[in-house]
Amino acid sequence: MSDLLSTLNPAQQEAVRHFEGPALVVAGAGSGKTRTVVHRIAYLMRERRVYPSEILAVTFTNKAAGEMKERLVRMVGPQAKELWVATFHAAAVRILRVYGEYVGLRPGFVIYDEDDQNALLKEVLKELELEAKPGPFRAMLDRIKNRGEGLSAFLKEAPDYIGGVPKEVAAEVYHRYQKALRSQGAVDFNDLLLLTIELFEGHPEVLRKVRQRARFIHVDEYQDTNPVQYRLTRLLAGEKPNLMVVGDPDQSIYGFRAADIQNILRFTQDYPEARVIRLEENYRSSRPILQVANAVIEKNALRLEKVLRPTKEGGEPVRLYRAPNAREEAAFVAREVVRLGGYQGIAVLYRTNAQSRLLEEHLRRAGVPVRLVGAVGFFERREVKDLLAYARVAVNPADGINLRRIVNTPPRGVGASTVGKLADYAQKAGVSLYEAFCSAQQVLSRPQPVLAFVELLQELMEAAFESSPVAFFEQVLEATGFREALREEPDGEERLQNVEELLRAARDWEVEEGGSLSEFLDSVALTARAEEPQGQAPAEAVTLMTLHNAKGLEFPTVFLVGLEENLLPHRNSLSRLEDLEEERRLFYVGITRAQERLYLSYAEERETYGRREYTRPSRFLEDIPRELLWEVGAFGEAPAPPSHPPAKPEKALHQGFKGGEKVRHPKFGQGTVVAAMGEEVTVMFPGVGLKRLALRFAGLERLE
């Protein structure tokens, strides 16, 4: 047997051996998904003689892409460097850098992040004389672009008011934002995929060329793809697809980012000839943890059947703690962490960021070092963004947003009123803000500071195309007195360390990737915030993070806290059954992060919006059979079986229906109960969909 297969289980081997045609790999949590994909790519190269330049692997983070490529280089040698391993957005940037002019992009286009978007939206709102904040409009942009539905389709379903203004006015904000974006030679993150689709659909000859470069396509985390990523995958795969998608519907938790679970559920409808392979052997968690996980997730109707099977024997029981209030819950976590020791292998997971405060307070009070995930990302820090803004303007002088950012950073005597006069001139003359700066002598009575700044920019523009990224940043620091200005600030030492870290990041990139300043900026723009350096956290520290941030990670010990109605499931998810099922998947993801030890906890009282409220245990705790949970006391006393099951929510599930029961309806046939509240149940019928039924009239027959 090939050494590529000898260490794999039979299901993994089947996936690796698959050659041509579409395939769906349903990969459960901890089932060796990445290992399987890596071995499959290596198998294509070594055993099937596929050129590495014909293989595309799409991942959801740059970190995952880098790790995959490193493993392949170790397995098959330097030729693996020719593989195309990238995120959707990184792949789109690569394509648009070559063919972007076909869809009206300038060669040096820059990619705007959230801060840049907010700044541009503020300008648009000011231009329209609207007293509104940019947040709701950025959310509108994200929804329109992530779903690929267009403005008119969005407006049909949108509320009458967006961000405090009529939706017709919001539509004008959208149009002006897009126009301003293009005039500044910029795109936002979401535009990257839409423009690539526009390119492929409008220029079939370009699509043919890209398909030749992507004959064998792998898409990881397919359950998290949104409608635009789905369309892009379909276009790349073509009519004779060698497409392998890997994912798990039970871990689809990004609906708020427009991820559509139906993309993976309907894969065999899109490709009826597709091979389906299930990876069910779990190498991560102990048997008691997997028993709880399986019991929870089987209650969902929107899923592909699978049962995680442990490869580890034994294991501690899953512990349940019922706290009188949220403070006592946090105190319990701190006491147990101290008792367990070995802080690095412990994670505390919660539904909302607001829950972190009490936990951090009690852990620090107990002398436990803490690593809080989700703080300000490295590339979001002010001094780092300032230096990157210099680079963006040097590459693309039309970028008015970043030009405004650096015009008086460090201070050089160019105030807001001066910039305002130049901006008014630019608007009336129909020129860019940079061109207005160049004409400062015609506009200002005291143009010298602006003209000196323009002279500096012209020097930096030359350096942008002649120097390496590190040399460019060193030139900026030297020419502007940037370091000296930071030293005068109260937290200047810390900010200077961040500047040095940026230089290190650029130096590392030059060694590993190499290329121009523009390519380095692409790399920075595509780096997900969760992957960025999180500061000087102790090596031995307890990790605090939301359940969404925990996806893809694993820890020997996990505390899953706040298991209450209106927290998990969240209050915003209770009106739609699809949202409720996603909340159950979020709980399942949290459970399956644990390798050896799992604690579940809830509080009977919690402060919400400044008011103390009595809470109810999460309905998801009812999905777990009593014998699988061991209730512990406030000081971690020896576990004992719970004296009674968790209290049921008000309006208890009717007539014994809890969700998961198989039933038959006289019209719709056999289905699965998804939820039951009051006098109604909701049932998923295959081929029909979700139906909400009144029990007294439905005529449902229980099948088990």
XYZ file of C-alpha atoms in Angstrom:
704
model
C 0.000 0.000 0.000
C 1.210 3.522 -0.815
C 2.678 5.358 2.165
C 0.099 8.052 1.394
C -2.660 5.586 2.311
C -1.155 3.385 5.009
C -1.851 5.804 7.882
C -5.453 6.529 6.844
C -8.701 4.817 7.796
C -10.861 3.211 5.047
C -13.108 6.271 4.541
C -10.120 8.598 4.302
C -8.478 6.228 1.814
C -11.624 6.245 -0.312
C -11.544 10.064 -0.432
C -7.836 10.153 -1.271
C -8.186 7.582 -4.076
C -11.074 9.446 -5.714
C -9.788 10.714 -9.061
C -12.151 12.338 -11.544
C -15.682 13.664 -11.137
C -17.421 15.454 -8.253
C -17.168 14.240 -4.654
C -18.671 15.325 -1.341
C -16.657 14.481 1.775
C -18.855 14.840 4.856
C -16.158 15.326 7.485
C -17.249 15.264 11.111
C -15.497 17.275 13.809
C -12.033 15.897 14.584
C -12.206 13.359 11.766
C -8.908 14.260 10.069
C -10.408 16.426 7.328
C -7.283 18.478 6.557
C -5.095 15.374 6.611
C -7.418 13.757 4.074
C -7.331 16.743 1.704
C -3.539 17.048 1.931
C -3.050 13.333 1.219
C -5.494 13.511 -1.682
C -3.562 16.360 -3.327
C -0.276 14.499 -2.779
C -1.877 11.347 -4.233
C -2.964 13.230 -7.359
C 0.592 14.462 -7.858
C 2.512 11.282 -7.041
C 0.223 8.477 -8.140
C -1.914 10.132 -10.834
C 0.846 12.345 -12.265
C -1.268 15.501 -12.139
C 0.844 18.642 -12.491
C 0.788 20.747 -9.294
C 0.011 23.792 -11.450
C -3.352 22.179 -12.314
C -4.535 21.832 -8.708
C -6.499 24.472 -6.781
C -7.313 24.150 -3.082
C -9.591 26.787 -1.546
C -9.463 27.279 2.221
C -11.271 29.773 4.458
C -8.241 31.353 6.129
C -4.779 32.344 4.987
C -3.376 30.451 7.962
C -5.011 27.212 6.798
C -3.724 27.786 3.265
C -0.169 28.308 4.511
C -0.226 25.231 6.729
C -1.625 23.075 3.928
C 1.096 24.182 1.529
C 3.831 23.582 4.123
C 2.611 20.025 4.733
C 2.505 19.312 1.010
C 6.051 20.614 0.515
C 7.206 18.202 3.242
C 5.306 15.317 1.613
C 6.059 15.748 -2.085
C 8.934 18.201 -2.247
C 9.514 21.704 -3.669
C 7.174 21.148 -6.644
C 4.285 21.596 -4.201
C 5.113 25.312 -4.203
C 3.483 25.455 -7.649
C 0.122 24.462 -6.140
C -2.592 27.098 -6.030
C -3.648 27.054 -2.361
C -5.593 30.159 -1.348
C -8.726 31.600 0.196
C -11.592 32.583 -2.127
C -10.583 36.220 -1.797
C -6.869 35.604 -2.333
C -7.651 33.584 -5.462
C -9.887 36.411 -6.699
C -7.172 39.019 -6.133
C -4.703 36.894 -8.094
C -7.138 36.670 -11.007
C -8.086 40.362 -10.911
C -4.465 41.503 -10.811
C -4.068 39.834 -14.219
C -7.478 40.413 -15.812
C -8.978 43.253 -13.735
C -8.936 45.764 -16.606
C -11.638 43.659 -18.311
C -14.038 44.779 -15.541
C -12.796 48.366 -15.269
C -10.203 48.002 -12.511
C -7.045 50.086 -12.517
C -3.805 48.081 -12.351
C -2.882 49.471 -8.908
C -6.295 49.075 -7.252
C -6.275 48.957 -3.450
C -8.493 46.896 -1.155
C -10.451 48.805 1.498
C -10.923 47.296 4.955
C -13.757 48.081 7.382
C -12.157 51.298 8.654
C -11.665 52.538 5.101
C -15.267 51.628 4.266
C -16.510 53.540 7.307
C -14.449 56.591 6.372
C -15.783 56.561 2.818
C -19.361 56.098 4.016
C -18.943 59.069 6.374
C -17.918 61.202 3.401
C -20.946 60.029 1.415
C -23.303 60.685 4.333
C -21.817 64.153 4.795
C -22.206 64.855 1.075
C -25.888 63.882 1.318
C -26.257 65.965 4.515
C -27.429 62.934 6.493
C -27.025 62.768 10.267
C -26.419 59.019 10.373
C -23.724 56.552 11.394
C -22.005 54.340 8.788
C -22.580 51.007 10.590
C -26.073 50.176 9.254
C -25.044 51.107 5.715
C -21.947 48.933 5.850
C -24.184 46.077 7.029
C -26.451 46.806 4.043
C -23.450 46.665 1.694
C -22.287 43.375 3.201
C -25.705 41.776 2.820
C -26.148 42.908 -0.792
C -22.674 41.823 -1.842
C -22.371 38.569 0.152
C -25.661 37.322 -1.243
C -24.994 38.643 -4.728
C -28.633 39.666 -4.942
C -28.215 43.233 -6.192
C -29.658 46.432 -4.766
C -33.157 46.106 -6.282
C -33.688 42.605 -4.819
C -32.462 43.802 -1.428
C -34.823 46.798 -1.418
C -37.864 44.576 -2.017
C -37.300 42.835 1.332
C -35.611 45.670 3.243
C -37.398 47.553 6.047
C -38.735 51.014 5.235
C -35.890 52.687 7.132
C -32.176 51.799 7.171
C -29.840 53.630 9.525
C -32.642 56.078 10.335
C -33.269 57.119 6.717
C -35.825 55.895 4.143
C -34.578 52.923 2.169
C -34.745 54.951 -1.060
C -32.195 57.334 0.474
C -30.113 54.344 1.611
C -30.105 53.222 -2.032
C -28.567 56.560 -2.990
C -25.913 56.026 -0.293
C -25.136 52.679 -1.954
C -24.798 54.230 -5.437
C -22.586 57.097 -4.257
C -20.420 54.752 -2.201
C -19.801 52.514 -5.219
C -19.045 55.508 -7.432
C -16.624 56.967 -4.866
C -14.952 53.586 -4.428
C -14.231 53.300 -8.146
C -13.114 56.916 -8.488
C -10.488 56.257 -5.816
C -9.166 53.171 -7.577
C -10.377 50.931 -4.757
C -12.506 47.872 -4.123
C -13.874 46.599 -0.854
C -13.433 43.025 0.299
C -16.794 41.841 -0.974
C -16.244 43.323 -4.431
C -13.373 40.926 -5.081
C -15.614 37.901 -5.610
C -18.395 39.810 -7.398
C -15.945 41.300 -9.879
C -14.393 37.882 -10.510
C -17.844 36.474 -11.283
C -18.547 39.453 -13.563
C -15.217 38.782 -15.281
C -15.955 35.074 -15.823
C -19.534 35.584 -16.981
C -18.649 38.454 -19.326
C -15.417 37.021 -20.721
C -15.630 33.249 -21.342
C -12.132 33.230 -22.827
C -10.720 34.346 -19.446
C -12.746 31.677 -17.647
C -11.327 29.022 -20.002
C -7.773 30.117 -19.187
C -8.401 30.012 -15.431
C -10.070 26.597 -15.684
C -6.932 25.255 -17.349
C -5.070 26.391 -14.217
C -7.654 24.757 -11.933
C -8.439 21.319 -13.378
C -8.716 19.677 -9.947
C -10.538 21.825 -7.388
C -10.857 21.293 -3.631
C -13.085 23.517 -1.479
C -12.707 23.214 2.282
C -15.428 24.193 4.797
C -18.029 24.074 2.032
C -20.837 24.410 4.582
C -19.675 27.995 5.196
C -19.826 29.195 1.592
C -22.177 32.060 0.799
C -24.207 32.452 -2.437
C -21.408 34.382 -4.175
C -18.745 31.796 -3.284
C -21.153 29.081 -4.446
C -21.571 30.793 -7.848
C -17.817 31.240 -8.186
C -17.203 27.549 -7.410
C -19.810 26.479 -9.979
C -18.218 28.690 -12.639
C -14.722 27.344 -11.955
C -15.873 23.713 -11.859
C -17.616 23.885 -15.249
C -19.671 21.169 -16.912
C -17.194 18.320 -16.291
C -16.158 19.072 -12.749
C -13.245 17.493 -10.945
C -14.571 19.127 -7.800
C -14.140 17.781 -4.277
C -15.901 19.728 -1.526
C -15.243 18.971 2.123
C -17.369 20.074 5.034
C -19.893 19.326 7.740
C -23.426 20.774 7.778
C -23.446 20.229 11.546
C -20.750 22.906 11.869
C -22.403 25.573 9.709
C -22.476 28.550 12.100
C -21.928 31.630 9.938
C -25.435 32.447 8.743
C -24.911 36.043 9.917
C -22.188 36.282 7.261
C -24.620 34.967 4.627
C -23.245 31.397 4.712
C -25.903 29.127 3.195
C -26.094 25.575 4.555
C -28.132 24.586 1.496
C -24.958 24.787 -0.623
C -23.651 21.582 0.942
C -27.048 19.952 1.514
C -27.940 20.187 -2.168
C -24.522 19.215 -3.551
C -25.818 15.862 -4.791
C -28.670 17.680 -6.532
C -26.211 20.002 -8.251
C -24.030 17.012 -9.173
C -26.201 13.856 -9.250
C -23.183 11.714 -10.165
C -21.248 12.897 -7.085
C -19.609 10.374 -4.811
C -20.436 10.844 -1.110
C -17.855 9.829 1.494
C -18.434 10.159 5.253
C -15.586 10.634 7.734
C -17.076 9.605 11.083
C -14.084 8.402 13.106
C -13.192 11.122 15.600
C -9.555 11.442 16.689
C -10.078 14.400 19.020
C -12.615 13.783 21.762
C -13.307 11.126 24.360
C -16.380 8.889 24.207
C -18.442 10.789 26.860
C -17.936 14.071 24.985
C -18.965 12.547 21.651
C -22.026 10.922 23.196
C -23.196 14.369 24.316
C -22.356 15.894 20.917
C -24.257 13.218 18.977
C -27.269 13.514 21.294
C -27.446 17.269 20.704
C -26.996 17.430 16.947
C -29.309 14.578 15.998
C -32.240 16.857 16.912
C -31.514 19.064 13.877
C -33.386 18.356 10.651
C -31.136 20.343 8.274
C -28.188 17.939 8.191
C -26.595 14.965 6.475
C -26.763 11.826 8.598
C -23.577 10.803 10.380
C -22.536 9.682 13.861
C -19.142 10.530 15.321
C -17.333 7.434 16.613
C -14.467 7.801 19.110
C -11.046 6.316 18.492
C -10.122 7.044 22.137
C -11.366 4.775 24.904
C -12.379 5.885 28.388
C -12.723 9.520 29.362
C -14.140 11.652 32.154
C -17.881 12.315 32.340
C -19.225 15.633 31.065
C -19.818 17.891 34.069
C -22.777 20.254 34.515
C -22.744 23.175 36.957
C -25.846 25.143 37.891
C -24.796 28.539 39.279
C -27.087 30.794 41.313
C -25.902 33.809 39.267
C -23.389 34.850 36.618
C -20.773 35.941 39.167
C -20.848 32.558 40.852
C -20.556 30.896 37.451
C -17.378 32.895 36.732
C -16.031 32.160 40.222
C -16.643 28.430 39.678
C -14.706 28.520 36.408
C -11.783 30.296 38.115
C -11.690 27.783 40.996
C -11.769 24.793 38.660
C -9.058 26.262 36.423
C -6.776 26.742 39.453
C -7.501 23.188 40.599
C -6.718 21.748 37.153
C -3.584 23.830 36.441
C -1.831 23.635 33.048
C -3.498 26.811 31.838
C -2.413 26.574 28.197
C -4.740 23.676 27.454
C -7.889 25.326 28.839
C -10.480 27.358 26.944
C -13.601 29.133 28.188
C -16.202 29.557 25.437
C -19.270 31.791 25.460
C -21.950 33.088 23.081
C -21.368 36.855 23.311
C -18.297 39.024 23.957
C -20.085 40.755 26.834
C -19.787 37.541 28.882
C -15.996 37.781 28.932
C -15.769 40.609 31.496
C -16.808 38.632 34.597
C -14.777 35.621 33.520
C -11.634 37.677 32.952
C -12.140 39.514 36.260
C -12.425 36.314 38.325
C -9.593 34.516 36.545
C -7.185 37.428 37.001
C -8.215 37.762 40.640
C -7.318 34.083 41.072
C -3.888 34.746 39.546
C -4.690 32.972 36.279
C -3.083 34.448 33.132
C -5.649 35.108 30.391
C -5.498 35.312 26.611
C -8.554 37.149 25.318
C -9.248 36.370 21.644
C -11.165 38.970 19.664
C -9.333 42.090 20.832
C -8.100 44.686 18.333
C -6.176 42.890 15.587
C -2.560 43.782 14.917
C -3.208 45.308 11.485
C -6.085 47.343 12.962
C -3.828 49.259 15.353
C -3.572 52.970 14.648
C 0.156 53.277 14.029
C 0.190 50.162 11.824
C -2.744 51.436 9.759
C -1.009 54.808 9.400
C 2.105 53.236 7.873
C 0.017 51.005 5.623
C -1.920 54.102 4.518
C 1.332 55.691 3.295
C 1.971 52.546 1.252
C -1.543 52.495 -0.207
C -1.353 56.126 -1.303
C 2.099 55.597 -2.802
C 0.750 52.697 -4.861
C -2.532 54.447 -5.723
C -2.553 58.270 -5.294
C -6.289 58.385 -6.112
C -7.009 56.735 -2.731
C -8.563 59.744 -1.010
C -9.500 57.879 2.183
C -5.936 56.951 3.063
C -4.662 60.301 1.793
C -6.836 62.036 4.389
C -5.478 59.667 7.035
C -1.823 60.560 6.483
C -1.973 64.215 5.418
C -1.327 65.363 8.991
C 0.204 62.175 10.441
C 2.617 62.964 11.975
C 1.432 66.596 12.362
C 2.756 68.868 9.597
C 0.456 71.885 9.815
C -2.282 70.710 7.435
C -5.543 71.027 9.371
C -9.074 69.827 8.686
C -10.190 73.182 7.254
C -7.335 73.114 4.716
C -8.255 69.590 3.631
C -11.909 70.670 3.442
C -11.074 73.496 1.021
C -9.044 71.143 -1.162
C -11.820 68.527 -1.084
C -14.375 71.157 -2.196
C -12.063 72.159 -5.041
C -11.625 68.504 -6.066
C -15.386 67.969 -6.177
C -16.072 71.107 -8.242
C -13.180 70.465 -10.627
C -13.978 66.771 -10.982
C -10.477 65.684 -9.970
C -9.063 63.404 -7.262
C -8.103 64.758 -3.857
C -4.413 64.151 -4.670
C -4.718 66.250 -7.836
C -6.291 68.988 -5.734
C -3.307 68.778 -3.362
C -1.001 69.257 -6.354
C -2.985 72.420 -7.217
C -2.766 73.817 -3.669
C -1.118 77.020 -4.895
C -4.312 77.919 -6.779
C -6.616 77.128 -3.854
C -4.839 78.079 -0.626
C -3.329 81.304 0.637
C -0.657 79.298 2.487
C 0.031 76.263 0.305
C 3.596 75.464 1.450
C 2.794 72.639 3.973
C 0.551 70.887 1.413
C 3.093 71.244 -1.408
C 5.841 69.878 0.861
C 3.595 66.908 1.597
C 3.004 66.387 -2.149
C 6.773 66.421 -2.727
C 7.161 63.741 -0.037
C 4.439 61.629 -1.657
C 6.102 61.844 -5.057
C 9.319 60.503 -3.553
C 7.375 57.679 -1.914
C 5.591 56.860 -5.197
C 8.951 56.249 -6.830
C 10.070 54.146 -3.858
C 6.856 52.090 -4.006
C 7.886 50.671 -7.381
C 11.642 50.535 -6.806
C 12.054 49.434 -3.173
C 11.179 46.343 -1.181
C 8.347 46.676 1.386
C 10.818 46.900 4.296
C 12.917 49.544 2.545
C 9.771 51.517 1.720
C 8.551 51.576 5.330
C 12.011 52.535 6.578
C 11.966 55.446 4.131
C 8.543 56.576 5.423
C 9.728 56.385 9.037
C 12.858 58.379 8.242
C 11.243 61.021 6.009
C 8.268 61.745 8.276
C 9.789 61.539 11.751
C 7.176 58.909 12.541
C 9.182 57.189 15.296
C 10.001 60.482 17.027
C 6.320 61.484 17.023
C 5.303 58.178 18.600
C 7.920 58.467 21.350
C 6.172 61.609 22.594
C 2.887 59.735 23.183
C 2.028 58.252 26.617
C 1.909 54.685 25.213
C 4.589 55.417 22.642
C 6.844 52.496 23.595
C 4.092 49.975 22.918
C 3.232 51.666 19.616
C 6.891 51.642 18.567
C 6.970 47.896 19.265
C 4.030 47.527 16.882
C 5.930 49.470 14.213
C 8.892 47.099 14.628
C 6.499 44.147 14.437
C 5.182 45.474 11.110
C 8.746 45.666 9.794
C 9.317 42.074 10.963
C 6.112 40.980 9.240
C 7.246 42.641 6.000
C 10.722 41.094 6.325
C 9.248 37.613 6.874
C 6.959 38.085 3.886
C 9.905 39.075 1.682
C 11.720 35.866 2.668
C 8.724 33.552 2.285
C 6.850 35.114 -0.631
C 8.801 38.022 -2.114
C 7.341 40.591 -4.456
C 6.343 44.220 -4.733
C 4.896 46.587 -2.144
C 1.532 46.246 -3.889
C 1.606 42.458 -3.433
C 2.505 42.874 0.242
C -0.522 45.148 0.682
C -2.709 42.471 -0.923
C -1.355 39.965 1.567
C -2.134 42.277 4.491
C -5.644 43.049 3.215
C -6.426 39.352 2.914
C -5.163 38.437 6.365
C -8.169 37.606 8.526
C -8.330 39.484 11.817
C -8.536 36.252 13.800
C -5.198 35.144 12.357
C -3.284 38.267 13.293
C -0.866 38.589 16.237
C -2.845 39.065 19.445
C -0.163 40.777 21.502
C 2.155 39.490 24.193
C -0.117 36.902 25.850
C 1.671 34.564 28.278
C 2.667 31.182 26.847
C 0.704 29.545 29.687
C -2.687 31.242 29.645
C -6.366 30.331 29.668
C -8.024 31.222 26.373
C -11.285 33.196 26.459
C -13.245 33.406 23.205
C -16.692 33.316 21.646
C -18.017 30.090 20.190
C -17.746 31.532 16.686
C -14.036 32.244 17.187
C -13.450 28.717 18.516
C -14.363 27.044 15.217
C -11.502 24.875 13.970
C -9.650 24.826 17.321
C -9.305 22.157 20.006
C -8.360 22.147 23.682
C -7.833 19.407 26.286
C -10.296 21.173 28.614
C -13.282 23.305 27.629
C -15.698 25.280 29.794
C -18.880 26.102 27.872
C -20.693 28.745 29.912
C -23.957 30.687 29.771
C -26.162 27.823 28.574
C -29.397 29.728 29.039
C -32.410 30.657 26.964
C -31.834 34.010 25.200
C -28.061 33.463 25.339
C -27.727 30.042 23.703
C -30.009 29.952 21.825
C -29.627 33.715 21.452
C -32.765 35.833 21.766
C -32.389 36.993 18.143
C -32.630 33.431 16.832
C -35.920 32.346 18.358
C -38.310 33.502 15.620
C -36.934 31.367 12.756
C -36.351 27.634 12.944
C -33.348 27.860 10.613
C -31.716 30.273 13.074
C -32.595 28.045 16.025
C -30.923 25.089 14.332
C -27.814 27.191 13.708
C -27.689 27.973 17.436
C -27.823 24.232 18.154
C -24.952 23.742 15.702
C -23.030 26.449 17.560
C -23.516 24.489 20.807
C -22.341 21.339 19.001
C -19.216 23.130 17.732
C -18.421 24.203 21.299
C -18.821 20.660 22.628
C -16.584 19.167 19.950
C -13.701 21.564 20.731
C -13.049 19.517 23.903
C -10.544 16.666 23.779
C -10.543 15.225 27.299
C -12.641 17.276 29.690
C -15.864 19.260 29.182
C -17.749 21.488 31.623
C -21.215 22.876 30.856
C -22.688 25.619 33.029
C -25.608 27.999 33.297
C -26.703 30.678 35.734
C -30.144 31.017 37.283
C -29.797 34.808 37.348
C -27.909 37.186 35.052
C -27.685 40.945 34.559
C -28.978 41.924 31.113
C -28.999 45.519 29.847
C -28.380 46.713 33.394
C -31.252 44.719 34.892
C -31.073 41.555 36.942
C -33.152 38.830 35.322
C -34.035 35.258 36.203
C -33.006 32.883 33.462
C -33.978 29.440 32.231
C -31.604 26.657 31.224
C -31.053 26.320 27.493
C -33.498 24.057 25.690
C -30.419 22.383 24.191
C -29.580 20.866 27.578
C -32.810 18.903 27.257
C -31.383 17.227 24.161
C -28.821 15.462 26.364
C -29.929 12.254 28.160
C -29.683 12.572 31.946
C -27.217 9.740 32.292
C -24.634 11.548 30.127
C -24.342 14.572 32.479
C -22.831 14.680 35.959
C -23.747 17.637 38.129
C -20.973 19.162 40.253
C -21.112 21.531 43.187
C -19.729 25.028 43.507
C -16.311 23.811 44.652
C -15.930 20.995 42.144
C -17.049 18.294 44.563
C -16.875 14.711 43.356
C -19.401 14.473 40.552
C -22.739 12.830 41.118
C -25.678 12.161 38.768
C -27.979 15.193 38.632
C -30.787 15.017 41.151
C -33.196 16.220 38.483
C -32.992 17.197 34.825
C -32.532 20.861 33.897
C -35.738 22.833 34.204
C -37.809 23.004 31.030
C -38.390 26.360 29.361
C -41.728 28.066 29.842
C -44.381 26.981 27.359
C -42.867 23.511 27.538
C -42.639 21.524 24.354
C -46.146 20.273 23.718
C -47.475 16.725 24.138
C -44.020 15.285 24.718
C -42.551 16.557 21.435
C -39.025 17.864 22.017
C -37.585 17.768 18.508
C -36.076 14.851 16.640
C -39.178 12.582 16.664
C -40.151 10.853 13.424
C -43.786 11.478 12.410
C -46.107 10.879 9.452
C -48.500 13.498 8.041
C -51.496 12.450 5.888
C -50.473 14.873 3.099
C -46.738 15.522 3.429
C -45.645 12.002 4.392
C -42.827 11.155 6.794
C -40.870 13.930 8.499
C -38.846 14.967 11.535
C -40.070 17.299 14.294
C -37.728 20.292 14.461
C -39.403 22.238 17.266
C -42.615 22.333 19.272
C -43.961 25.283 21.205
C -47.404 25.745 22.654
C -50.031 24.247 20.337
C -47.733 24.093 17.285
C -44.974 21.882 15.943
C -42.640 22.492 13.032
C -41.700 19.481 10.934
C -39.089 19.043 8.203
C -40.524 16.929 5.362
C -37.969 15.712 2.753
C -38.796 17.203 -0.634
C -41.374 19.547 0.915
C -39.431 21.602 3.461
C -40.361 23.085 6.835
C -44.042 23.121 7.779
C -45.546 24.703 10.892
C -48.600 22.718 11.969
C -51.346 23.112 14.583
C -51.346 19.876 16.593
C -55.100 19.647 17.013
C -55.619 19.645 13.225
C -52.391 18.132 11.857
C -53.253 14.454 12.311
C -49.630 13.569 12.990
C -48.762 9.945 13.665
C -45.712 9.145 15.777
C -43.440 6.593 14.152
C -41.289 5.940 17.207
